[in-house]
Amino acid sequence: MDVDKELREAVRVASRQTAEQVSFSSALAGRIQKEVANQKKARRKTAVMSGTIAACLAAAVWVGQQQDMFTMEGTGASQTTITEQTNTQVKNKVTAQEAFAPILGAVPELQGLRLEERGNVGDIKQVALLKGDRYEGEFSYDATTGQIEWYRYEKEESREGKLPEMMVAQQKAITFLQSVLSVESKQYAPISTHKLTDEGLRNGTWMNVTFQKEQEGARIPFDIISVQIDSKGQVAFFGRTNKEEQALLGKLTKSLPELNPSPTLDNKSMYYGGFEIMLGNADHEEWKQASISMTGKAEDLRAYRLIQEGDTWKDAPEALAKTTANDFLQDMVGADSKNYRYAYKNDTVEYQRYYNDLPVMNDTIRMSVNQAGRVVYYSKEAMKKHELASFPDAISAISEEKAIKEMEANIKLNYVQLFPVKRDERTRQITKTRPLLEYTMSVSTRQLGQSSSLGWYIDASNGKIAYLRGNNGLDYDRRNDAKVFSVQPSVTRSTVKTKEEAKSLLKKQFGVQVDSFMYNEHANPHPGTDQVRKSYVWTDNNHKRYEVDTDERTGQVMGIEMPRQGNQMTIKREEAQEAALEMLATYIDPAVKEVQLAEVIEPGGATPVSSGNWGFEFFMSKDSIPVLDTNPNEAYIVTVDPSTGKANGFDNRRETADHVELPDSSAVISKERAVEQYLRAMPLKLVYLLKNEDDQWLERPILAYIPWSYDENAGKHLHIDALTGQIAGEP
């Protein structure tokens, strides 16, 4: 599935009422990711993105309807009533009502809101503010001390408009702080008041007033509080750094002296078993913002990114990057740094953990260093801790010879229409391509030398190959029904170059009259090509969308869709598949005579953000061999209404509209020779894996064989020419 498209679809299909009820917070994002993972683990593919997001967002609304219910993130329980907690668990803990009382005193309009716990990291709890079933805001507090970590109450109508003057905003912030912190507020002095615009996550503008703790006239580094005032003069956000975060930030300044010890706190939120804070630099001299993600209560640095105005860092030379990264690694990881080995430098400097002299995959550290010798990006992938005793002994692994036999049984062919041959040295844009018939272990993913994101591995305990989901959730390689379908494209081709022609096509294809609906049109360049897609869009009174997408230059119909009719799921796969193939023949490119299924998405119940259609995703095919563009993407997607059995959507995903002559497949080398050539460039390596093929953290590490290229090919996409046996690398 195209994740970006599914997300856009979810947003635009959602009704206004439901969209207003749902909180798109980082905590909810975490819940969505968790549910995606659970769906993968259960090998369900009912629209992994749209269906899962629908389920999660619907759950977010549903949870609000359950009085005295809350979701515990990071635990085995999904919903637990407060009354089920034992006396031991709640003994001596500050309740949400007690922690919230000072804010309630400062903002009386919050009276009557219901508090609902949504997640926790240790003793720090996140609580939603609900008015009935509607999300109004949130706060987080430490249940051992009662200290508020952050409070957010952002009205949509207050995110834009004329902001209060600087002195007015500062006085409102001081008054709020005095009310919430009482005597403690006297320890904090205002250090900055400026306009803050967040066009990304929060999508709004506020006056940000920052305070810093002072003792004996000296500022305490990173002990900061920010209060943000909206256009109505109300407090939209209050946040502070705790002692653990201050210590971690102080540790960071040893390697990053430019990190201002008196920053603004632009945002703070719960994030995947930890917290994420956004620091701002009011001076805007060397950097604009720093994004810092922490595990737990700032026990470990998960990710760091320094953002310059315009974000135009230039990379350091390799020698400088390596030296700087080595120093930073020691500062951040300490004695554990000896277990990480330098892997390579590509876009980032990468380090790999080793144990028993074997690489521990899924445990990598990456850094980017700018030309001034400063670390501007850092990420540490592995956060799950494993006892050394849980690592299996390498002696238990199957032999490499048995692993190679498994490779020979599973290596397969696929065509690449637009294999890159040449790139512009300055822009890195592909300037020349050729068709390629290749041998690959995974059609759904491209082979990348020494990649921590694997496309496949061989379990060293049983000798069986395991495939990860590919690009955008493609699960082609694990399917056992790679059936080929012959298609006969329609002789007459529909072309659309005007609004009236688009309207006529919708009536012809779906029998729908859209004259009374709201209309708009737009043109978007297609990523990676010179094609511009023109969209003609009608929206009915229920915010349901009818659309025709075209190639603006030729008028070729690239997509057409209408909403699902009803909520029934009465249509079986065979009937839906037949309808999908009929629709495919109507709009498929004329030169394509054969396709095979890349993915089948089962229907689900209709939700506010997903129609739950049947989805059939097709590769082009030649001689029963999949035909791909540069990336492993579906060539065509067709949706079928599960209540009517009629196709209601088509999307042409090809990266080229041109017909490409493909090589003859009758003279390919043998599978045995293909594997031999494969291993010349990417020999098998015995490693530890911390995640399985569904990207789930394992309870205990496993041994596996994976392809491991030599250093010169690390980070490069590699292909085996099935006609010559030569290794073809992308420029």
XYZ file of C-alpha atoms in Angstrom:
731
model
C 0.000 0.000 0.000
C 1.044 3.591 -0.585
C 1.329 4.768 3.012
C 1.333 8.466 2.128
C -1.776 8.105 0.004
C -3.566 6.108 2.672
C -2.791 8.763 5.276
C -4.013 11.501 2.959
C -7.123 9.435 2.253
C -7.779 8.966 5.944
C -7.597 12.695 6.555
C -9.749 13.784 3.668
C -12.459 11.132 4.051
C -12.917 11.742 7.778
C -16.090 13.609 8.647
C -15.648 16.985 10.300
C -17.282 15.881 13.517
C -15.120 12.789 13.915
C -11.946 14.587 12.918
C -12.584 17.145 15.623
C -13.027 14.393 18.188
C -9.753 12.646 17.429
C -6.468 13.771 18.950
C -3.608 13.378 16.480
C -1.025 13.347 19.266
C 2.317 11.573 19.303
C 0.841 9.150 21.811
C -1.913 8.245 19.345
C 0.716 7.870 16.623
C 2.438 5.371 18.875
C -0.802 3.460 19.318
C -1.283 3.401 15.551
C 2.223 2.031 15.020
C 1.654 -0.576 17.710
C -1.597 -1.697 16.098
C 0.094 -1.842 12.675
C 2.701 -4.117 14.208
C 0.030 -6.306 15.794
C -1.794 -6.613 12.483
C 1.437 -7.642 10.790
C 2.173 -10.192 13.509
C -1.238 -11.734 13.034
C -0.572 -11.713 9.262
C -3.712 -9.683 8.670
C -3.725 -7.319 5.713
C -7.147 -5.676 5.895
C -5.742 -2.427 4.600
C -2.713 -2.365 6.879
C -2.547 1.413 6.805
C -6.060 2.672 6.156
C -7.847 -0.082 8.039
C -5.488 -0.048 10.978
C -5.495 3.712 11.244
C -9.262 3.582 11.059
C -9.332 1.051 13.868
C -6.959 3.090 16.005
C -8.657 6.407 15.406
C -12.037 4.859 15.950
C -10.637 3.354 19.137
C -9.463 6.784 20.199
C -13.026 8.038 19.901
C -14.518 4.872 21.374
C -12.252 4.921 24.395
C -13.578 8.383 25.164
C -17.068 6.873 25.386
C -16.053 4.425 28.073
C -16.391 6.095 31.457
C -13.593 5.097 33.846
C -11.667 3.289 31.095
C -8.133 4.011 29.965
C -5.428 2.517 27.755
C -2.127 1.473 29.271
C 0.667 1.770 26.741
C 3.699 -0.406 27.175
C 1.819 -3.045 29.188
C 0.070 -6.246 28.330
C -3.342 -4.761 29.124
C -5.195 -2.787 26.504
C -8.083 -1.503 28.612
C -8.222 -1.626 32.381
C -10.757 -0.032 34.687
C -9.362 2.189 37.391
C -11.180 0.111 39.992
C -9.149 -2.934 38.947
C -5.928 -1.398 40.181
C -4.770 -2.891 43.439
C -4.389 -0.844 46.578
C -0.648 -1.441 46.374
C -0.470 0.143 42.918
C -2.240 3.348 43.894
C -0.858 3.694 47.415
C 0.903 7.008 47.957
C 0.454 7.957 44.290
C -0.834 11.348 43.253
C -4.107 11.019 41.355
C -4.770 12.782 38.064
C -7.407 14.926 39.758
C -4.944 16.018 42.444
C -2.198 16.823 39.933
C -4.610 18.744 37.706
C -6.058 20.902 40.493
C -3.537 23.802 40.124
C -4.214 24.077 36.371
C -7.939 23.912 37.010
C -7.524 26.832 39.410
C -5.655 28.816 36.758
C -8.092 27.976 33.926
C -11.637 27.780 35.372
C -13.159 27.034 31.957
C -11.736 23.510 32.280
C -14.324 22.759 34.964
C -16.482 19.824 33.945
C -13.923 18.146 31.678
C -13.448 14.443 32.238
C -9.937 13.091 32.871
C -8.944 9.867 31.156
C -5.532 8.223 31.399
C -4.132 7.437 27.953
C -0.639 6.136 28.616
C 2.307 6.111 30.923
C 6.087 5.841 31.035
C 6.908 4.584 34.483
C 5.327 6.951 36.985
C 4.754 9.682 34.398
C 1.178 9.479 33.170
C -0.532 11.079 30.200
C -4.145 12.152 30.717
C -6.670 13.278 28.107
C -9.120 16.119 28.806
C -12.530 15.141 27.444
C -15.768 17.027 27.067
C -18.247 14.216 26.711
C -16.583 12.069 24.059
C -14.661 14.931 22.493
C -10.926 15.393 23.005
C -10.156 18.899 24.309
C -6.540 18.656 25.418
C -4.136 16.701 27.593
C -1.638 16.909 30.407
C 1.089 14.708 31.829
C 2.270 14.451 35.399
C 4.627 12.545 37.680
C 2.483 10.345 39.935
C 5.166 10.277 42.651
C 5.535 14.062 42.980
C 2.451 15.500 41.279
C 4.639 17.716 39.059
C 2.989 18.627 35.757
C 5.287 17.730 32.848
C 3.177 19.460 30.219
C -0.324 20.743 29.613
C -1.860 21.346 26.174
C -5.241 22.975 25.461
C -5.256 24.193 21.864
C -8.468 25.487 20.343
C -8.591 25.204 16.566
C -9.976 28.713 16.178
C -7.144 30.120 18.316
C -4.239 28.736 16.284
C -4.317 31.615 13.847
C -5.061 35.301 14.172
C -3.478 38.319 15.769
C -1.354 37.360 18.750
C -1.119 39.494 21.905
C 1.736 41.955 22.225
C 4.957 40.691 23.765
C 4.479 42.316 27.172
C 0.833 41.240 27.360
C 1.766 37.631 26.573
C 4.567 37.698 29.140
C 2.257 39.000 31.865
C -0.363 36.334 31.099
C 2.351 33.667 31.284
C 3.639 35.018 34.619
C 0.112 35.052 36.058
C -0.456 31.457 34.918
C 2.865 30.332 36.371
C 2.152 31.971 39.714
C -1.224 30.269 39.892
C 0.067 26.810 38.942
C 3.432 26.763 40.731
C 2.652 29.126 43.592
C 5.838 29.866 45.601
C 8.015 27.814 43.218
C 7.306 30.319 40.423
C 9.515 32.884 42.204
C 12.569 30.766 41.311
C 11.939 31.251 37.564
C 12.668 34.419 35.604
C 11.485 35.176 32.040
C 14.349 34.912 29.527
C 12.597 34.983 26.158
C 9.285 35.973 24.578
C 8.844 35.411 20.859
C 6.422 34.226 18.203
C 6.469 30.451 17.627
C 5.059 28.927 14.452
C 4.733 25.174 14.080
C 3.642 24.278 10.560
C 4.164 20.572 11.105
C 2.822 18.566 14.004
C 0.760 21.224 15.818
C -0.096 23.523 12.912
C -0.469 26.812 14.710
C 1.174 30.023 15.965
C 1.616 31.190 19.556
C 3.591 33.627 21.700
C 6.145 31.474 23.495
C 7.263 32.803 26.887
C 10.215 30.935 28.402
C 11.373 31.027 32.016
C 14.583 29.667 33.513
C 15.395 28.762 37.086
C 17.874 31.055 38.806
C 19.904 30.539 41.973
C 22.017 33.315 43.427
C 21.709 35.240 40.169
C 22.922 32.349 37.984
C 20.753 30.430 35.515
C 20.464 26.666 36.033
C 21.246 25.078 32.620
C 18.201 23.574 30.905
C 15.906 24.046 33.913
C 13.286 25.753 31.775
C 9.545 26.297 31.597
C 7.633 27.532 28.560
C 4.116 28.971 28.480
C 2.489 29.548 25.093
C -0.299 32.108 24.646
C -2.716 31.828 21.714
C -4.540 34.501 19.698
C -7.377 34.580 22.261
C -4.951 35.315 25.064
C -5.349 31.827 26.553
C -2.627 29.386 27.637
C -2.320 26.795 24.869
C 0.738 24.980 26.226
C 2.735 24.717 29.423
C 5.796 22.501 29.619
C 8.912 22.037 31.717
C 12.044 19.911 31.764
C 12.485 17.521 34.670
C 15.720 16.700 36.505
C 16.489 13.646 34.374
C 16.052 15.576 31.138
C 18.220 18.403 32.413
C 20.994 15.911 33.221
C 20.802 14.340 29.757
C 20.882 17.751 28.057
C 23.867 18.725 30.173
C 25.588 15.544 29.035
C 24.862 16.467 25.418
C 26.609 19.824 25.716
C 29.949 18.069 26.331
C 29.968 17.116 22.651
C 27.616 19.842 21.455
C 28.810 23.109 22.995
C 26.593 25.078 20.639
C 23.485 23.632 22.331
C 22.126 26.688 24.121
C 21.731 25.950 27.874
C 18.947 28.562 27.944
C 16.671 27.355 25.131
C 12.932 27.675 24.703
C 10.756 24.603 25.155
C 8.679 24.543 21.985
C 6.953 21.197 22.552
C 6.959 18.098 24.734
C 5.101 14.816 24.310
C 5.123 11.112 25.113
C 6.867 9.089 22.429
C 7.285 5.285 22.121
C 8.051 4.437 25.725
C 9.773 7.732 26.397
C 9.526 11.429 25.671
C 10.290 13.836 22.875
C 11.092 17.481 23.474
C 11.614 20.254 20.957
C 14.017 22.957 22.064
C 14.158 26.318 20.319
C 16.989 28.804 20.072
C 15.465 32.263 20.375
C 18.731 33.849 19.168
C 18.585 31.916 15.868
C 22.350 32.274 15.528
C 23.719 28.786 14.893
C 20.589 26.655 15.021
C 16.848 27.024 15.029
C 15.533 23.972 16.889
C 16.791 20.743 18.424
C 14.586 17.649 18.508
C 15.498 15.233 21.301
C 13.866 11.852 21.855
C 14.575 9.888 25.036
C 13.890 6.376 26.244
C 12.035 6.066 29.516
C 12.521 8.958 31.910
C 15.566 10.235 29.998
C 17.550 7.052 30.728
C 18.937 6.930 27.209
C 19.163 9.173 24.148
C 17.092 7.626 21.376
C 17.435 10.370 18.763
C 18.773 13.886 18.369
C 18.498 16.304 15.486
C 19.783 19.849 15.215
C 17.729 21.941 12.807
C 19.276 24.982 11.146
C 17.261 27.739 9.463
C 16.568 26.199 6.066
C 18.147 22.949 7.320
C 21.067 23.113 4.851
C 23.911 21.360 6.645
C 26.849 20.219 4.555
C 28.389 16.863 5.435
C 31.865 16.629 6.902
C 34.637 14.739 5.084
C 34.774 11.069 6.097
C 37.844 11.379 8.359
C 36.383 14.305 10.311
C 32.962 12.651 10.481
C 34.425 9.424 11.846
C 36.557 11.153 14.507
C 33.676 13.347 15.661
C 31.239 10.434 15.701
C 33.661 8.278 17.715
C 33.979 10.981 20.380
C 30.219 11.514 20.530
C 29.617 7.768 20.796
C 31.852 7.541 23.856
C 30.152 10.541 25.469
C 26.671 9.127 24.926
C 27.180 5.391 25.448
C 30.173 5.351 27.772
C 31.834 1.995 28.438
C 29.317 0.249 26.181
C 30.880 2.040 23.181
C 33.528 -0.711 23.005
C 30.794 -3.108 21.829
C 30.009 -0.955 18.782
C 32.129 -1.172 15.652
C 32.363 1.371 12.876
C 30.417 -0.026 9.902
C 30.573 2.566 7.136
C 29.848 6.141 6.165
C 27.247 6.831 3.535
C 24.694 9.554 4.276
C 25.425 8.862 7.922
C 28.204 7.340 9.992
C 26.945 3.954 11.165
C 28.032 1.767 14.073
C 27.006 -1.859 14.601
C 26.846 -3.667 17.928
C 28.736 -6.987 18.184
C 28.425 -9.853 20.645
C 30.550 -13.036 20.558
C 32.182 -11.461 17.512
C 28.850 -11.599 15.650
C 26.881 -8.524 14.548
C 23.726 -7.815 16.559
C 21.284 -6.605 13.936
C 18.616 -4.078 14.952
C 21.170 -2.528 17.298
C 22.799 0.273 15.350
C 23.776 3.853 15.994
C 23.777 6.426 13.195
C 25.148 9.947 13.156
C 25.470 12.846 10.751
C 28.317 15.329 11.144
C 28.384 18.735 9.458
C 31.410 20.371 7.884
C 32.080 22.286 11.099
C 32.617 18.967 12.892
C 29.328 19.025 14.844
C 26.937 16.105 15.263
C 23.630 17.296 13.807
C 21.826 13.948 13.853
C 21.985 10.878 16.102
C 19.761 7.814 16.373
C 19.989 4.603 18.340
C 17.745 1.850 17.077
C 17.777 -0.846 19.771
C 15.991 0.101 22.938
C 14.979 -3.381 24.065
C 17.435 -4.813 26.565
C 18.491 -8.465 26.444
C 20.420 -10.386 29.042
C 23.651 -11.838 27.661
C 22.510 -15.287 28.756
C 19.586 -15.032 26.298
C 21.895 -14.946 23.258
C 22.149 -18.456 21.733
C 25.551 -20.012 21.143
C 26.727 -19.889 17.528
C 27.427 -23.623 17.658
C 23.660 -24.245 17.506
C 23.343 -22.732 14.008
C 22.814 -24.826 10.885
C 25.719 -25.008 8.462
C 26.238 -22.365 5.813
C 25.874 -25.076 3.160
C 22.310 -25.785 4.289
C 21.526 -22.080 4.227
C 22.822 -21.845 0.654
C 20.542 -24.704 -0.414
C 17.613 -22.739 0.985
C 18.709 -19.748 -1.095
C 18.800 -21.854 -4.269
C 15.259 -23.073 -3.577
C 13.920 -19.535 -3.179
C 15.848 -17.208 -5.505
C 13.555 -15.803 -8.177
C 13.398 -13.594 -11.256
C 11.976 -10.153 -11.770
C 12.227 -7.440 -14.399
C 13.246 -3.870 -13.620
C 11.961 -1.549 -16.347
C 13.937 1.532 -15.399
C 17.211 0.271 -13.978
C 19.379 3.387 -13.455
C 22.557 3.537 -15.513
C 23.604 7.161 -15.086
C 22.890 10.064 -12.743
C 23.546 13.768 -12.965
C 26.624 14.379 -10.801
C 25.212 17.572 -9.349
C 21.521 16.813 -8.841
C 21.814 12.996 -8.534
C 18.760 12.692 -10.768
C 18.671 9.587 -12.981
C 19.475 10.587 -16.549
C 19.701 7.177 -18.237
C 17.990 3.831 -17.647
C 17.815 0.382 -19.189
C 15.621 -2.686 -18.633
C 17.124 -5.430 -16.464
C 16.168 -9.035 -15.843
C 17.546 -9.885 -12.426
C 17.724 -12.691 -9.938
C 16.647 -11.619 -6.477
C 15.896 -13.201 -3.137
C 13.082 -10.698 -2.538
C 10.828 -9.097 -5.133
C 9.218 -6.830 -2.520
C 12.507 -5.182 -1.477
C 15.680 -4.021 -3.159
C 18.901 -5.677 -2.032
C 20.996 -3.240 -0.031
C 24.487 -4.191 1.059
C 24.972 -4.265 4.860
C 21.532 -2.911 5.555
C 20.049 -3.144 9.014
C 16.640 -3.207 7.302
C 16.562 -6.711 5.867
C 14.395 -8.025 3.062
C 14.943 -11.646 4.064
C 16.954 -13.918 6.327
C 17.442 -17.640 6.923
C 16.637 -18.788 10.431
C 19.767 -20.580 11.611
C 17.767 -22.822 13.947
C 15.587 -24.453 11.272
C 17.125 -23.411 7.933
C 13.927 -21.795 6.634
C 13.824 -18.466 4.796
C 11.776 -15.651 6.315
C 10.637 -12.580 4.378
C 9.953 -9.152 5.767
C 7.174 -7.032 4.351
C 8.450 -4.946 1.514
C 7.962 -1.393 0.379
C 4.659 0.078 1.619
C 3.702 -3.257 3.175
C 4.083 -5.473 0.082
C 3.925 -9.110 1.115
C 4.502 -10.693 -2.306
C 7.404 -12.949 -1.348
C 5.495 -14.744 1.403
C 2.530 -15.436 -0.860
C 2.135 -18.908 -2.328
C -0.439 -17.971 -4.981
C 1.516 -15.858 -7.467
C -1.151 -16.431 -10.105
C -0.777 -14.818 -13.532
C -3.756 -13.174 -15.261
C -3.998 -12.364 -18.952
C -5.631 -9.015 -19.713
C -7.016 -7.535 -22.900
C -6.872 -3.740 -22.636
C -9.898 -1.912 -24.001
C -9.596 -0.889 -27.635
C -11.074 2.533 -26.947
C -9.133 4.643 -24.462
C -10.798 7.248 -22.288
C -9.030 10.595 -22.243
C -10.019 13.505 -20.044
C -8.820 17.082 -20.447
C -11.718 19.112 -19.072
C -14.056 19.195 -16.092
C -17.005 18.273 -18.307
C -15.181 15.227 -19.692
C -14.312 14.093 -16.163
C -17.938 14.492 -15.111
C -19.084 12.451 -18.110
C -16.607 9.680 -17.295
C -17.874 9.396 -13.706
C -21.418 9.076 -15.024
C -20.372 6.486 -17.613
C -18.259 4.408 -15.224
C -20.333 4.634 -12.055
C -23.695 6.049 -13.157
C -23.278 8.954 -10.757
C -24.364 12.546 -11.382
C -22.086 15.042 -9.608
C -23.494 18.392 -10.802
C -24.775 19.389 -7.355
C -21.572 18.480 -5.510
C -18.782 20.810 -4.417
C -16.011 20.894 -7.039
C -12.284 21.601 -7.099
C -9.325 20.649 -9.236
C -5.567 20.652 -8.761
C -2.372 19.565 -10.505
C 0.527 17.759 -8.797
C 3.903 16.704 -10.218
C 4.295 12.937 -9.924
C 7.292 12.115 -7.669
C 10.322 10.903 -9.593
C 8.917 11.608 -13.074
C 8.156 14.609 -15.250
C 4.467 13.693 -15.308
C 1.908 16.121 -13.862
C -1.281 14.570 -12.544
C -4.418 16.658 -12.860
C -7.270 15.831 -10.495
C -10.953 16.647 -10.942
C -12.714 16.243 -7.595
C -16.346 16.426 -6.451
C -17.401 16.159 -2.800
C -20.976 15.394 -1.745
C -22.818 16.634 1.352
C -21.438 13.730 3.393
C -17.866 14.718 2.486
C -17.504 11.669 0.212
C -15.258 12.132 -2.756
C -15.592 11.371 -6.471
C -12.390 11.836 -8.419
C -10.742 11.485 -11.822
C -6.943 11.745 -12.098
C -5.256 12.277 -15.446
C -1.924 12.826 -17.108
C -2.211 16.566 -17.689
C -0.286 16.432 -20.978
C -1.997 13.458 -22.672
C -5.318 13.278 -20.846
C -4.786 9.559 -20.092
C -6.893 8.480 -17.131
C -4.495 7.547 -14.319
C -7.095 7.093 -11.603
C -10.806 7.094 -10.950
C -12.773 6.476 -7.761
C -16.070 6.785 -5.967
C -17.101 6.062 -2.339
C -18.267 2.746 -1.007
C -22.039 2.230 -0.989
C -23.295 0.802 2.306
C -21.469 -1.101 5.042
C -22.232 -4.692 4.121
C -19.441 -7.186 3.379
C -21.283 -9.744 1.264
C -18.959 -10.060 -1.725
C -16.444 -12.927 -1.700
C -12.928 -12.670 -3.079
C -13.594 -14.530 -6.347
C -16.409 -12.185 -7.359
C -14.470 -9.108 -6.242
C -11.369 -10.235 -8.110
C -13.349 -10.710 -11.321
C -14.720 -7.156 -11.015
C -11.220 -5.830 -10.351
C -9.816 -7.483 -13.499
C -12.662 -6.024 -15.565
C -11.900 -2.516 -14.272
C -8.191 -3.109 -14.831
C -8.737 -3.925 -18.499
C -10.623 -0.662 -18.958
C -7.793 1.619 -17.786
C -4.574 -0.421 -17.949
C -1.760 0.721 -20.251
C -2.378 -0.659 -23.772
C 0.938 -2.552 -24.036
C 0.366 -4.580 -20.858
C -1.071 -8.025 -21.564
C -0.269 -9.846 -18.334
C -0.407 -9.081 -14.610
C -0.022 -10.925 -11.330
C -1.192 -10.099 -7.837
C 1.245 -8.190 -5.672
C -1.157 -8.000 -2.723
C -4.769 -8.654 -1.773
C -6.347 -6.506 0.920
C -9.424 -7.955 2.559
C -12.383 -5.691 3.282
C -13.213 -4.340 6.693
C -16.055 -2.538 8.324
C -16.595 1.028 7.203
C -15.185 3.577 9.665
C -14.969 7.379 9.696
C -11.559 7.220 8.018
C -11.663 4.134 5.805
C -14.170 2.636 3.406
C -12.870 -0.916 3.941
C -13.000 -1.884 0.257
C -11.526 -4.994 -1.249
C -8.098 -4.051 -2.610
C -6.259 -5.812 -5.455
C -2.735 -4.645 -6.178
C -1.080 -5.858 -9.365
C 2.433 -6.078 -10.737
C 2.830 -5.997 -14.479
C 4.093 -9.359 -15.626
C 5.917 -10.956 -18.562
C 6.368 -14.713 -18.940
C 5.053 -15.060 -15.368
C 7.845 -12.799 -14.099
C 6.930 -9.609 -12.167
C 7.777 -6.344 -13.912
C 8.749 -3.454 -11.657
C 9.811 0.123 -12.160
C 12.785 1.288 -10.079
C 11.126 0.610 -6.733
C 9.096 -2.441 -5.693
C 5.683 -0.796 -6.001
C 2.364 -1.983 -7.319
C 1.814 -1.024 -10.933
C -1.965 -0.868 -10.559
C -4.428 -0.800 -7.663
C -8.130 -1.617 -8.041
C -10.698 -1.413 -5.235
C -14.037 -3.207 -5.140
C -17.056 -2.305 -3.019
C -17.670 -5.327 -0.729
C -21.380 -4.494 -0.492
C -22.124 -4.245 -4.238
C -19.342 -6.226 -5.894
C -18.638 -3.354 -8.275
C -15.167 -1.908 -8.802
C -15.088 1.620 -7.394
C -11.466 2.668 -7.783
C -8.427 2.428 -10.055
C -4.946 3.893 -9.627
C -2.084 3.679 -12.143
C 1.127 3.629 -10.087
C 3.641 3.117 -12.907
C 6.660 5.389 -12.938
C 6.593 5.505 -16.716
C 3.765 5.582 -19.219
C 6.089 4.376 -21.983
C 6.288 0.822 -23.236
C 9.662 -0.691 -22.355
C 11.008 -3.642 -24.360
C 12.109 -6.262 -21.855
C 14.863 -8.888 -22.289
C 14.016 -12.464 -23.267
C 13.909 -14.734 -20.221
C 14.659 -18.004 -22.034
C 18.448 -17.765 -21.669
C 18.862 -17.008 -17.973
C 21.609 -18.587 -15.912
C 20.727 -21.378 -13.482
C 19.562 -20.713 -9.942
C 22.687 -22.403 -8.607
C 24.948 -20.082 -10.596
C 22.830 -17.086 -9.645
C 23.271 -17.893 -5.948
C 27.001 -18.405 -6.503
C 27.285 -14.951 -8.074
C 25.090 -13.477 -5.361
C 27.414 -14.799 -2.686
C 30.462 -13.360 -4.444
C 29.134 -9.873 -3.770
C 27.056 -10.585 -0.681
C 28.301 -13.640 1.241
C 26.180 -15.034 4.013
C 27.015 -13.905 7.513
C 25.859 -15.399 10.792
C 24.310 -12.690 12.965
C 22.007 -12.164 15.911
C 18.561 -10.746 15.196
C 16.536 -8.849 17.779
C 13.461 -8.552 15.530
C 11.553 -11.113 13.488
C 10.274 -10.882 9.914
C 7.258 -8.852 11.059
C 9.555 -6.264 12.650
C 8.492 -7.347 16.138
C 10.998 -7.305 18.996
C 11.833 -10.881 19.907
C 11.645 -12.115 23.463
C 15.149 -13.491 23.015
C 17.658 -13.038 20.165
C 17.936 -15.612 17.388
C 20.785 -16.641 15.086
C 20.253 -16.057 11.375
C 22.131 -15.975 8.093
C 21.838 -12.708 6.177
C 23.571 -11.253 3.090
C 26.539 -9.116 4.100
C 28.308 -7.208 1.365
C 31.933 -6.213 1.418
C 32.732 -2.659 2.514
C 32.891 -1.266 -1.018
C 29.248 -2.253 -1.557
C 27.944 -1.273 1.866
C 24.821 0.852 1.560
C 24.555 0.299 -2.210
C 21.692 -1.302 -4.099
C 22.961 -4.453 -5.815
C 21.385 -6.530 -8.588
C 22.338 -9.821 -10.300
C 21.944 -9.706 -14.078
C 20.091 -12.952 -14.820
C 21.505 -13.151 -18.345
C 25.200 -12.576 -17.597
C 25.514 -13.312 -13.891
C 27.246 -9.978 -13.392
C 26.591 -7.836 -10.326
C 24.968 -4.580 -11.374
C 25.198 -1.722 -8.906
C 23.100 1.416 -9.095
C 25.123 4.601 -9.713
